[in-house]
Short mmCIF file of C-alpha atoms and ligand atoms in Angstrom, two decimals:
data_model
loop_
_atom_site.label_atom_id
_atom_site.label_comp_id
_atom_site.label_asym_id
_atom_site.label_seq_id
_atom_site.Cartn_x
_atom_site.Cartn_y
_atom_site.Cartn_z
CA MET A 201 191.33 -25.23 150.55
CA ARG A 202 190.54 -25.83 154.23
CA VAL A 203 187.52 -23.55 153.89
CA LEU A 204 186.14 -25.55 150.95
CA VAL A 205 183.87 -27.97 152.75
CA VAL A 206 181.92 -27.53 149.51
CA THR A 207 184.42 -29.85 147.77
CA ILE A 208 182.93 -32.73 149.73
CA ALA A 209 179.28 -31.66 149.27
CA PRO A 210 178.47 -34.89 147.36
CA ILE A 211 179.78 -36.91 150.30
CA TYR A 212 177.98 -35.09 153.10
CA TRP A 213 174.76 -35.02 151.06
CA ALA A 214 175.05 -38.74 150.26
CA LEU A 215 175.62 -39.64 153.91
CA ALA A 216 173.44 -37.07 155.70
CA GLY A 217 171.33 -38.34 158.60
CA GLU A 218 167.72 -38.75 157.40
CA SER A 219 164.81 -37.68 159.54
CA GLY A 220 161.13 -38.24 158.76
CA GLU A 221 160.63 -39.02 155.08
CA ALA A 222 163.78 -37.16 153.94
CA LEU A 223 166.08 -39.06 151.56
CA ASN A 224 169.80 -38.42 151.48
CA GLY A 225 171.85 -38.42 148.29
CA HIS A 226 172.60 -42.10 148.50
CA SER A 227 168.99 -43.13 149.09
CA LEU A 228 167.76 -40.81 146.33
CA THR A 229 170.30 -41.58 143.61
CA GLY A 230 171.95 -44.88 144.57
CA GLY A 231 175.23 -42.95 144.73
CA ARG A 232 175.24 -42.09 141.01
CA PHE A 233 174.91 -38.42 140.14
CA ARG A 234 176.67 -35.45 138.58
CA GLN A 235 177.04 -32.13 140.37
CA GLU A 236 178.13 -28.78 138.91
CA SER A 237 178.98 -26.22 141.60
CA HIS A 238 179.67 -22.50 141.58
CA VAL A 239 181.41 -20.91 144.53
CA GLU A 240 181.82 -17.17 144.99
CA PHE A 241 183.81 -15.59 147.82
CA ALA A 242 182.82 -12.29 149.43
CA THR A 243 186.07 -10.90 147.95
CA GLY A 244 185.04 -11.91 144.41
CA GLU A 245 187.11 -15.05 143.73
CA LEU A 246 185.22 -17.69 141.76
CA LEU A 247 185.46 -21.46 141.71
CA THR A 248 183.67 -23.99 139.60
CA MET A 249 183.57 -27.65 140.38
CA THR A 250 182.37 -30.72 138.57
CA GLN A 251 181.79 -33.78 140.69
CA VAL A 252 180.76 -37.17 139.40
CA ALA A 253 179.68 -39.84 141.87
CA ARG A 254 180.00 -43.31 140.31
CA GLY A 255 178.30 -45.49 142.87
CA LEU A 256 179.81 -47.66 145.58
CA ASP A 257 182.85 -49.88 145.18
CA PRO A 258 182.80 -53.50 146.51
CA ASP A 259 183.86 -52.19 149.96
CA GLY A 260 180.93 -49.77 150.08
CA LEU A 261 183.02 -46.65 149.48
CA LEU A 262 181.59 -43.88 147.31
CA LEU A 263 183.58 -43.40 144.08
CA LEU A 264 183.87 -39.70 143.36
CA ASP A 265 185.73 -37.73 140.70
CA VAL A 266 186.23 -34.02 141.41
CA VAL A 267 187.53 -31.29 139.11
CA VAL A 268 188.13 -27.86 140.70
CA ASN A 269 188.82 -24.72 138.65
CA GLY A 270 189.41 -21.20 139.88
CA GLY A 271 190.98 -19.46 142.83
CA VAL A 272 190.54 -18.94 146.56
CA PRO A 273 191.45 -15.72 148.40
CA GLU A 274 195.19 -15.69 149.17
CA SER A 275 194.48 -14.55 152.70
CA LEU A 276 192.95 -17.96 153.43
CA ALA A 277 196.31 -19.69 153.17
CA ALA A 278 197.66 -18.21 156.38
CA ALA A 279 194.55 -17.59 158.40
CA ASP A 280 193.31 -19.63 161.28
CA LEU A 281 189.99 -20.80 159.82
CA HIS A 282 186.74 -21.77 161.41
CA VAL A 283 183.76 -22.73 159.23
CA GLN A 284 180.45 -22.07 160.93
CA ASP A 285 177.30 -24.20 160.82
CA PHE A 286 175.34 -23.74 157.60
CA GLU A 287 172.18 -24.86 155.83
CA GLU A 288 171.47 -25.83 152.24
CA ARG A 289 168.14 -26.09 150.38
CA TYR A 290 167.80 -29.02 147.97
CA VAL A 291 165.02 -28.11 145.55
CA GLN A 292 163.60 -30.55 142.98
CA MET A 293 163.62 -28.65 139.67
CA GLY A 294 162.39 -31.49 137.46
CA PRO A 295 162.78 -35.24 136.98
CA GLY A 296 166.30 -36.19 138.14
CA ARG A 297 167.28 -32.53 138.68
CA LEU A 298 168.02 -30.65 141.90
CA PHE A 299 169.21 -27.13 142.56
CA VAL A 300 170.96 -26.29 145.82
CA GLY A 301 171.86 -22.92 147.25
CA SER A 302 173.77 -22.03 150.40
CA THR A 303 175.86 -19.38 152.09
CA GLN A 304 178.75 -20.58 154.21
CA ARG A 305 180.21 -18.27 156.82
CA PHE A 306 183.64 -18.62 158.30
CA LEU A 307 186.01 -16.85 160.62
CA GLN A 308 189.38 -15.96 159.17
CA GLY A 309 191.33 -15.32 162.35
CA SER A 310 188.78 -13.08 164.03
CA LEU A 311 187.45 -11.63 160.74
CA PRO A 312 184.07 -12.91 159.54
CA SER A 313 183.71 -13.71 155.85
CA PHE A 314 181.55 -15.92 153.68
CA LEU A 315 181.20 -17.75 150.40
CA ARG A 316 178.07 -18.32 148.39
CA CYS A 317 177.57 -21.50 146.46
CA ASN A 318 175.06 -23.30 144.33
CA HIS A 319 174.98 -26.85 143.01
CA SER A 320 173.06 -28.30 140.06
CA ILE A 321 172.63 -32.03 140.52
CA GLN A 322 171.53 -34.53 137.87
CA TYR A 323 170.67 -38.16 138.52
CA ASN A 324 168.73 -40.97 136.88
CA SER A 325 165.13 -39.70 136.82
CA ALA A 326 163.83 -43.28 136.97
CA ARG A 327 164.78 -43.24 140.67
CA GLY A 328 162.03 -40.70 141.27
CA PRO A 329 161.93 -37.33 143.02
CA GLN A 330 162.56 -36.27 146.62
CA PRO A 331 159.50 -37.08 148.77
CA GLN A 332 158.99 -33.33 149.10
CA LEU A 333 159.87 -30.53 146.70
CA VAL A 334 162.39 -29.08 149.15
CA GLN A 335 164.76 -30.73 151.61
CA HIS A 336 166.97 -28.86 154.04
CA LEU A 337 170.42 -29.99 155.02
CA ARG A 338 172.01 -28.67 158.17
CA ALA A 339 175.77 -28.98 158.64
CA SER A 340 177.29 -28.50 162.08
CA ALA A 341 180.40 -29.20 164.16
CA ILE A 342 182.55 -28.49 161.11
CA SER A 343 186.30 -28.73 161.31
CA SER A 344 189.05 -29.07 158.74
CA ALA A 345 192.78 -29.55 158.98
CA PHE A 346 195.68 -30.04 156.64
CA ASP A 347 198.08 -32.80 157.61
CA PRO A 348 201.39 -31.88 155.89
CA GLU A 349 203.00 -35.26 156.56
CA ALA A 350 200.22 -37.23 154.91
CA GLU A 351 199.53 -34.38 152.45
CA ALA A 352 195.90 -34.90 153.36
CA LEU A 353 193.07 -32.47 153.92
CA ARG A 354 190.68 -33.79 156.54
CA PHE A 355 187.13 -32.56 156.95
CA GLN A 356 184.84 -33.50 159.79
CA LEU A 357 181.20 -32.48 160.11
CA THR A 358 177.73 -33.65 161.05
CA THR A 359 174.88 -33.36 158.55
CA ALA A 360 171.15 -33.86 158.97
CA LEU A 361 168.42 -33.73 156.32
CA GLN A 362 164.86 -32.70 156.85
CA ALA A 363 162.04 -32.68 154.29
CA GLY A 364 159.78 -29.65 153.95
CA THR A 365 159.83 -25.96 153.33
CA GLN A 366 161.16 -24.64 156.63
CA LEU A 367 163.92 -25.96 158.82
CA SER A 368 163.74 -25.72 162.59
CA GLN A 369 159.98 -25.15 162.63
CA PRO A 370 157.21 -27.56 163.52
CA PRO A 371 154.58 -28.39 160.87
CA PRO A 372 151.72 -25.85 161.01
CA SER A 373 149.29 -28.42 162.45
CA GLN A 374 151.42 -28.90 165.56
CA PRO A 375 151.44 -26.52 168.50
CA LEU A 376 154.72 -24.74 169.15
CA ASP A 377 156.82 -26.66 171.62
CA PRO A 378 158.19 -24.24 174.19
CA PHE A 379 160.94 -26.74 175.06
CA PRO A 380 162.13 -28.06 171.70
CA ARG A 381 164.22 -31.23 171.79
CA PRO A 382 167.46 -31.36 169.81
CA GLN A 383 167.06 -32.58 166.21
CA ARG A 384 168.22 -36.08 165.43
CA GLU A 385 171.43 -35.71 163.49
CA GLY A 386 173.69 -38.02 161.51
CA PRO A 387 175.91 -39.90 161.76
CA ALA A 388 173.07 -41.30 163.84
CA THR A 389 172.87 -44.30 166.09
CA PRO A 390 171.37 -47.24 164.17
CA GLY A 391 167.60 -47.45 164.07
C1 NAG B 135 175.41 -19.79 140.89
O1 NAG B 135 176.47 -19.06 141.49
C2 NAG B 135 177.23 -18.27 140.58
C3 NAG B 135 178.37 -17.67 141.36
O2 NAG B 135 177.92 -16.98 142.50
C4 NAG B 135 176.33 -17.23 139.95
O3 NAG B 135 177.05 -16.47 139.02
C5 NAG B 135 175.17 -17.94 139.25
O4 NAG B 135 174.28 -16.97 138.76
C6 NAG B 135 174.44 -18.85 140.23
N1 NAG B 135 173.44 -19.59 139.49
C7 NAG B 135 172.16 -19.55 139.82
C8 NAG B 135 171.26 -20.32 138.93
O5 NAG B 135 171.76 -18.95 140.79
#
């Protein structure tokens, strides 16, 4: 499951660095939402996942229940894996409803492959919609490792959220900057 960064999608969405008016999953939902995910590998294997985020415990940790059904390609068990940077589009479909699509590419040894996934998210509509119809999440510096001694799977990545229809492009009213500065990314320095 080292390739399944998607199993922690509720966490990286909840904690994503916010830029401009973008709201991450925690700001938008208060940490309470339900996510149904479909994952499809290039080789045809299918996974479905139900994830229920139940808010924060007294120590500020996100309570999350995850149910995973399906299979992953057998070849992934042995391969040296490297998940590449990816982007996801969070689209407001209605009050308290988001739909998310993404393609995640990875290197299996030296062989490129990918998985496609989508998430349907439901949260309390009284919390209101995203400030813009579409938000983009960018995930980078992704690594994952299985620690056999602790029987723990560890994921590490950086995620940044940006409101609007296009990522990595200035708003139309602004001139193109020939020397773009790096985007602010989370986990960000305070302030
Ligand atoms: C979500 O992904 C699954 C698996 O790839 C696909 O069968 C399904 O049609 C997708 N749903 C939508 C609404 O795109």
